[in-house]
CSV table of C-alpha atoms (C1' of nucleotides) in Angstrom, one decimal:
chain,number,residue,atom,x,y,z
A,1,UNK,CA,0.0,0.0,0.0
A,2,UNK,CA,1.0,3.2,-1.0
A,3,UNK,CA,1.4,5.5,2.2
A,4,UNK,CA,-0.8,8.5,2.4
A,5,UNK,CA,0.4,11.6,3.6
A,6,UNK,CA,-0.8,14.8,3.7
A,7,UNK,CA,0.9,18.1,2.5
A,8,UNK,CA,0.5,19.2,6.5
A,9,UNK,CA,1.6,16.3,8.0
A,10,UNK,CA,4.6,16.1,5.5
A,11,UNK,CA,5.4,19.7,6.6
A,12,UNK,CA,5.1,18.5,10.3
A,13,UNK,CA,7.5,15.6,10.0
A,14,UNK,CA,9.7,18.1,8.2
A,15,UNK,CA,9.2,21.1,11.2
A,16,UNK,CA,10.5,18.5,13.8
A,17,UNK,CA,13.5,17.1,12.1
A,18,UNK,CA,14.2,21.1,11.9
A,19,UNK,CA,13.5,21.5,15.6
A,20,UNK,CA,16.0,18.6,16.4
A,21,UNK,CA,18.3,19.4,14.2
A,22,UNK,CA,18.5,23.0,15.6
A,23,UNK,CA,18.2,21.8,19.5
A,24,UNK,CA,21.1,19.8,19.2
A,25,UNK,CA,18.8,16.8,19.4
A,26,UNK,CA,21.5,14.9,16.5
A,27,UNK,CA,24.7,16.2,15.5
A,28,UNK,CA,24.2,19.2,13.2
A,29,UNK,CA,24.4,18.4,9.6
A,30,UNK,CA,24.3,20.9,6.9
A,31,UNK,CA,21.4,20.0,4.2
A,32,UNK,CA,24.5,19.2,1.8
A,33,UNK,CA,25.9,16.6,3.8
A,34,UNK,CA,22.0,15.4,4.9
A,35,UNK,CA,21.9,15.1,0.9
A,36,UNK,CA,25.2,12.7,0.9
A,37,UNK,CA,24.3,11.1,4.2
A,38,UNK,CA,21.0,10.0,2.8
A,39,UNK,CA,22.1,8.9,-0.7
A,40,UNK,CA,25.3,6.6,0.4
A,41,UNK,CA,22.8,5.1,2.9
A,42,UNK,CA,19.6,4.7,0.7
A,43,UNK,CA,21.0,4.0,-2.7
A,44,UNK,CA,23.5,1.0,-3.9
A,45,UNK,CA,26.8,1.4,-3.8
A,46,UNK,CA,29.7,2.1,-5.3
A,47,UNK,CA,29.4,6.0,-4.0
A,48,UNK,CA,32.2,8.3,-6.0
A,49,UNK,CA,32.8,11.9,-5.3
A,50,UNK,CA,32.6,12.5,-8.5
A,51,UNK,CA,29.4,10.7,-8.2
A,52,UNK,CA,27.9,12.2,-6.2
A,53,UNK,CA,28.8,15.7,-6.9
A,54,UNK,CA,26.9,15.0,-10.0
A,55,UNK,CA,23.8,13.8,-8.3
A,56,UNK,CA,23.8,16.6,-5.8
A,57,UNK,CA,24.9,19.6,-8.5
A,58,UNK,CA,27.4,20.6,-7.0
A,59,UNK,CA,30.9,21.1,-7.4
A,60,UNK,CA,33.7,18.2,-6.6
A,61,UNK,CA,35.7,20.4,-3.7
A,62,UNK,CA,32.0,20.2,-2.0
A,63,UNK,CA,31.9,16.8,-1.3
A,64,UNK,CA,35.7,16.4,-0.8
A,65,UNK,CA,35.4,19.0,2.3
A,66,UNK,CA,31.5,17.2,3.7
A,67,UNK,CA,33.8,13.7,3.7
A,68,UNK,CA,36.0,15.4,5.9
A,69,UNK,CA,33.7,16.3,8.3
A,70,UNK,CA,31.4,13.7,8.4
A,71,UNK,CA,34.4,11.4,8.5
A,72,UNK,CA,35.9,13.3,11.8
A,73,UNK,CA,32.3,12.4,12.9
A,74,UNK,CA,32.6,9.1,11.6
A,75,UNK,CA,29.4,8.7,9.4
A,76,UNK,CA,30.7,7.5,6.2
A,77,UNK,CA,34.4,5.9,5.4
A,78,UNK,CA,36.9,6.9,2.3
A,79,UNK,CA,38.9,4.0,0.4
A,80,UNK,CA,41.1,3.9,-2.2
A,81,UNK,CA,39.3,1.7,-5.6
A,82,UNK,CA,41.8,-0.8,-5.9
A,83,UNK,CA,40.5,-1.4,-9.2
A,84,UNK,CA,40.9,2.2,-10.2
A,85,UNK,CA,43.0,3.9,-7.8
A,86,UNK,CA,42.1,7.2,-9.0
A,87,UNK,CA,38.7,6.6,-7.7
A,88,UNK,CA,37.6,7.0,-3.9
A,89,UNK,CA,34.7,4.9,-2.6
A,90,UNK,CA,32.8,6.1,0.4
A,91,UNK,CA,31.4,3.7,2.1
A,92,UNK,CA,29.0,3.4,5.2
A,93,UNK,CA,30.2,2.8,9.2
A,94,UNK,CA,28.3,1.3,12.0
A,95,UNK,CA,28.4,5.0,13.1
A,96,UNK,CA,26.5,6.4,10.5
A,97,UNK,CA,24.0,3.5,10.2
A,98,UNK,CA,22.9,3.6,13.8
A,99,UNK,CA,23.0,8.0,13.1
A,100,UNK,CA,20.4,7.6,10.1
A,101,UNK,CA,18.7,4.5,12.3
A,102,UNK,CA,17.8,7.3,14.7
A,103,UNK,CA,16.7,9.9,12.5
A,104,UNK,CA,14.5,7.6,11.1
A,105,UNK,CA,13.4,6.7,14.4
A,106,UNK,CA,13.0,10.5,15.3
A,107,UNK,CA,10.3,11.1,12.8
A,108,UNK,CA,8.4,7.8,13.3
A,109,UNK,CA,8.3,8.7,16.7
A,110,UNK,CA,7.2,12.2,16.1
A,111,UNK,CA,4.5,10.9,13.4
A,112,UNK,CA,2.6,9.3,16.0
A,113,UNK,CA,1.2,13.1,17.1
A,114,UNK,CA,0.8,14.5,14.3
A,115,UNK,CA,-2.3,16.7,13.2
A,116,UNK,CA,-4.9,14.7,10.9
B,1,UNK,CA,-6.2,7.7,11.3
B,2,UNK,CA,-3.1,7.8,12.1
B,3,UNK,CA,-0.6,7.8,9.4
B,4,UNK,CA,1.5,4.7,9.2
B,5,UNK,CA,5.1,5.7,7.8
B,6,UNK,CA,8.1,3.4,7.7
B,7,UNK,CA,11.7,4.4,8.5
B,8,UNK,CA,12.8,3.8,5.4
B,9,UNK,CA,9.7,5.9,3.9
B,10,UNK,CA,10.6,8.8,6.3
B,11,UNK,CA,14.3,8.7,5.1
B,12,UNK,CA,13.2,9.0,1.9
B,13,UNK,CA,11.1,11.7,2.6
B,14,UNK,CA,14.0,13.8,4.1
B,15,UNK,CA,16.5,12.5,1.5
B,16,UNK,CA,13.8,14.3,-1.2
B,17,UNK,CA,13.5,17.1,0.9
B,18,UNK,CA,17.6,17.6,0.8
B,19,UNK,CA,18.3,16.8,-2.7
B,20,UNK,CA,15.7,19.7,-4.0
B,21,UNK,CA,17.3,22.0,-1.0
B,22,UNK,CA,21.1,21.1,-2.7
B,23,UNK,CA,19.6,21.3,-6.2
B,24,UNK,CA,18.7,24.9,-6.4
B,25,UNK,CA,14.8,23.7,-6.8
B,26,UNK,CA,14.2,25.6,-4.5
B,27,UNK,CA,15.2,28.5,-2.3
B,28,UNK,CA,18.5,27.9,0.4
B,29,UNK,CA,17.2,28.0,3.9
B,30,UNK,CA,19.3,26.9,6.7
B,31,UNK,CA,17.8,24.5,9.6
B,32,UNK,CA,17.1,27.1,11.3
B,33,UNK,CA,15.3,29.4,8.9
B,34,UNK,CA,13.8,26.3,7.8
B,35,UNK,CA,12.5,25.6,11.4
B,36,UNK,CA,11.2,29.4,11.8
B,37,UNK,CA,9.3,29.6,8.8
B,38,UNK,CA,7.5,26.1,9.6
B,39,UNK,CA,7.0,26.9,13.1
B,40,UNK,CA,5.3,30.4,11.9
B,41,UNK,CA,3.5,28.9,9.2
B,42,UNK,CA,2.0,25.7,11.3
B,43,UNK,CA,1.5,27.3,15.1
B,44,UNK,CA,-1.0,29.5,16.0
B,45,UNK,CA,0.3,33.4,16.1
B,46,UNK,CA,1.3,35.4,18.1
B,47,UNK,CA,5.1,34.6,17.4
B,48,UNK,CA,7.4,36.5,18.6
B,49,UNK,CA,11.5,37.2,18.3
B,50,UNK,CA,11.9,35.8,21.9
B,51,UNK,CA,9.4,33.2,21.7
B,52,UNK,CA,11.1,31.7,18.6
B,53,UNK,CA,14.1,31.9,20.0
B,54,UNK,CA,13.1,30.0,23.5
B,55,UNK,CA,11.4,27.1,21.4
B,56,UNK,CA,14.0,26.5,19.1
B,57,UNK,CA,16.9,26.8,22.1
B,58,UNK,CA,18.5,29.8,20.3
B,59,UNK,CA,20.2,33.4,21.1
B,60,UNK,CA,17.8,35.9,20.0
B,61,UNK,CA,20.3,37.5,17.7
B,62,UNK,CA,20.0,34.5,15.7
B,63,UNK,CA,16.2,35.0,15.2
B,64,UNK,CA,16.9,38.6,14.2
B,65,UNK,CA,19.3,37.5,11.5
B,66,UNK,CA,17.0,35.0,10.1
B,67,UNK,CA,14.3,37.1,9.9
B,68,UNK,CA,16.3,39.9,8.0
B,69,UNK,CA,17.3,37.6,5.7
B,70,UNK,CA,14.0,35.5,5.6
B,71,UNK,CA,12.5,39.3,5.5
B,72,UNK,CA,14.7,39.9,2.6
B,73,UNK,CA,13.3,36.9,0.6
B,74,UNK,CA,9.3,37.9,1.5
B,75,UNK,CA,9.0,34.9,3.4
B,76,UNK,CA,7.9,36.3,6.3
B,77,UNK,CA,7.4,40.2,7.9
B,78,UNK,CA,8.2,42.2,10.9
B,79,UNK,CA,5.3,44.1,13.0
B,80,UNK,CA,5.5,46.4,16.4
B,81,UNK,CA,3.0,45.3,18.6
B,82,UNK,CA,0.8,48.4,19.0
B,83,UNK,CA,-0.2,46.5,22.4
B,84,UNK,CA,3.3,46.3,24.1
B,85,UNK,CA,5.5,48.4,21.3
B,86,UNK,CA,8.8,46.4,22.6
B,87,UNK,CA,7.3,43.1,20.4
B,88,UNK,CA,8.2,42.5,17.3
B,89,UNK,CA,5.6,40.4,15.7
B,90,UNK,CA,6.4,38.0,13.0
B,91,UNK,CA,3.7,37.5,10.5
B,92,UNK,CA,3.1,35.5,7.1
B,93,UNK,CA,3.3,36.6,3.7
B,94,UNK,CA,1.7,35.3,0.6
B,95,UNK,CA,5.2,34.7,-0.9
B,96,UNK,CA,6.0,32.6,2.5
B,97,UNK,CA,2.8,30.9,2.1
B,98,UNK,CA,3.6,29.6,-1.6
B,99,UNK,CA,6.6,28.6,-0.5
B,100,UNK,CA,5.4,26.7,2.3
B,101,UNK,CA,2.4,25.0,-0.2
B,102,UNK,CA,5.4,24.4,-2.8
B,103,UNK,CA,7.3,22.4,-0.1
B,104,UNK,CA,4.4,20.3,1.1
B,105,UNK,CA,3.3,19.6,-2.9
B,106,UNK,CA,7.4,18.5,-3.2
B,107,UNK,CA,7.3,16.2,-0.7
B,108,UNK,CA,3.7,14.5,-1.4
B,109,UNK,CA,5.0,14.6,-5.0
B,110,UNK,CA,7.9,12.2,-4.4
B,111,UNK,CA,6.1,10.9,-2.0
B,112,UNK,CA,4.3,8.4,-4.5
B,113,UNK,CA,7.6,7.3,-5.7
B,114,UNK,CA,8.2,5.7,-2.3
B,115,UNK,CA,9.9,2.4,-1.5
B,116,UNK,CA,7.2,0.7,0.5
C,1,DC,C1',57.9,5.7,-22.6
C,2,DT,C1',55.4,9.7,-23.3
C,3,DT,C1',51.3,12.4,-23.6
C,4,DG,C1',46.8,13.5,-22.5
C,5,DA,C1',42.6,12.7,-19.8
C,6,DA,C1',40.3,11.7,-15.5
C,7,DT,C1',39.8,11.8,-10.5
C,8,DG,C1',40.2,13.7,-6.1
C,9,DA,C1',42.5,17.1,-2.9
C,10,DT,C1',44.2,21.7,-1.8
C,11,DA,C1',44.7,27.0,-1.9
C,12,DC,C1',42.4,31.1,-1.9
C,13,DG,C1',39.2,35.0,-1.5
C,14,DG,C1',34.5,35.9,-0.3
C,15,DG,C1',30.2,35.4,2.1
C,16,DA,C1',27.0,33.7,5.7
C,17,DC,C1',26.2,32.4,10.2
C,18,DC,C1',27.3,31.8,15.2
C,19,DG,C1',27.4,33.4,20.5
C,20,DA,C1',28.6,36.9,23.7
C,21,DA,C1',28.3,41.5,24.8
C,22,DA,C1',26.8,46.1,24.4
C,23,DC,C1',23.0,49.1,22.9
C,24,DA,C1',18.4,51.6,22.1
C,25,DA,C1',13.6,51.7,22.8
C,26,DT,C1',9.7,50.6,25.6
C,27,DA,C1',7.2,49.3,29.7
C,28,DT,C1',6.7,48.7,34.7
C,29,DA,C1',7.6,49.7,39.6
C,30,DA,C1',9.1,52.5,43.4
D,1,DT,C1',9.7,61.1,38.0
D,2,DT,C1',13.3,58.0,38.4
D,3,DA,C1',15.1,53.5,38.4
D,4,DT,C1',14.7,48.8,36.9
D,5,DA,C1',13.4,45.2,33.7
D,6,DT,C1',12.1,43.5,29.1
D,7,DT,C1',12.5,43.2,24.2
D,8,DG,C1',14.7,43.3,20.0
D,9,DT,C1',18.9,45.0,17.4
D,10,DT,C1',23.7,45.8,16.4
D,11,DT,C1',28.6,45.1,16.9
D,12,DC,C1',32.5,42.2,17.4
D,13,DG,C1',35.7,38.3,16.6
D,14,DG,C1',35.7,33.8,15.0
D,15,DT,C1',34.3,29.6,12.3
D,16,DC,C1',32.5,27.1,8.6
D,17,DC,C1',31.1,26.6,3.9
D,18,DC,C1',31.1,28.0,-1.0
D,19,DG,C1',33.1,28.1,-6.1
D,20,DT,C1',37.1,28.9,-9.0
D,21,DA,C1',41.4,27.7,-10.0
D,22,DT,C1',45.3,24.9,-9.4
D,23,DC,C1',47.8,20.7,-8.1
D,24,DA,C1',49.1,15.5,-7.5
D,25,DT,C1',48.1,11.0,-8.6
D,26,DT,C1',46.6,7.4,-11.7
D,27,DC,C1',45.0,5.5,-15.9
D,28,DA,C1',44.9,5.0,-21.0
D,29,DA,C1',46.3,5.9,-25.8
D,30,DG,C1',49.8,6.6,-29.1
DNA sequence: CTTGAATGATACGGGACCGAAACAATATAA
DNA sequence: TTATATTGTTTCGGTCCCGTATCATTCAAG
């Protein structure tokens, strides 16, 4: 079954990841690196920065700096392509899967009151 | 009813939501503009410059700066209270209110795309 | 082997945002 | 009226992110 939602309830889901985010509910992400978070973690691998700088429209230097952080925070992994060793795969950590786990988990939770 | 939305569905949601943000589809707000404008647009007014910045757990200097540059976009406007003259009362603006409808058709629209 | 293309990282100047502190305007209390 | 409190704004120094341009490494073609 295709879910039904709202265009107030979808704004409602959206107001509290915003509310978290800002309350230092999570660690603070930019929406950029939200954007990369989201698409190494939903989407099949292999994940290049050149990758996904294309995806996101945005330039390469972008997502070189937003694997630096998120690496320091230890959300996503870089590795050499063995195959191609001018290529770098990011790859997911238990870190970052248990981080999206609980975002997901914020808005379910949330859901639950949401207006009609 | 209640509306029954999977992890993986709100994920998606968000990752939708950040892709259009990173993509220029649609204008950059921060978290915390992001958070103002859907907490003036979905509670009940009065809101206020302290009041925003108690429920979001910010400095009030940080609401002032939003608003000039939320202001400067026509999401949202500033009033004096003619009741107590020291308030500054934030109100909606049709522009803010497209914006808002724009974001809730976004996500409804990918909505249907949804991994179940 | 050498040349050119492709990939990711770095350097740099500019812009936006942050929190703390100081400030101006208004309201309230003594 | 004068002093104190409240509200929002501005200033200050600092940090982070952006895009352009450049650089280093690696691959592929001649």
């Amino acid at each position: 079954m295709a879910i039904e939602l709202k265009p107030l309830q979808a704004l409602t889901l959206l107001k509290t990841v915003a509310l978290a985010e800002v309350r230092d509910e999570m660690p603070d992400l930019t929406w950029r690196q939200m954007a990369i978070l989201l698409t190494v973690y939903l989407e099949p691998s292999p994940h290049t920065v050149r990758g996904l700088a294309a995806k996101l429209g945005v330039t390469k230097p972008v997502i070189t700096r937003a694997l630096d952080t998120m690496g320091a925070m230890g959300l996503v992994s870089r590795h050499r392509d063995e195959k191609d060793r001018r290529n770098v795969l990011i790859k997911r950590t238990v870190s970052g899967a248990l981080y999206v786990e609980r975002l997901g988990d914020l808005v379910i939770a949330k859901s639950r009151e949401l207006p009609l």
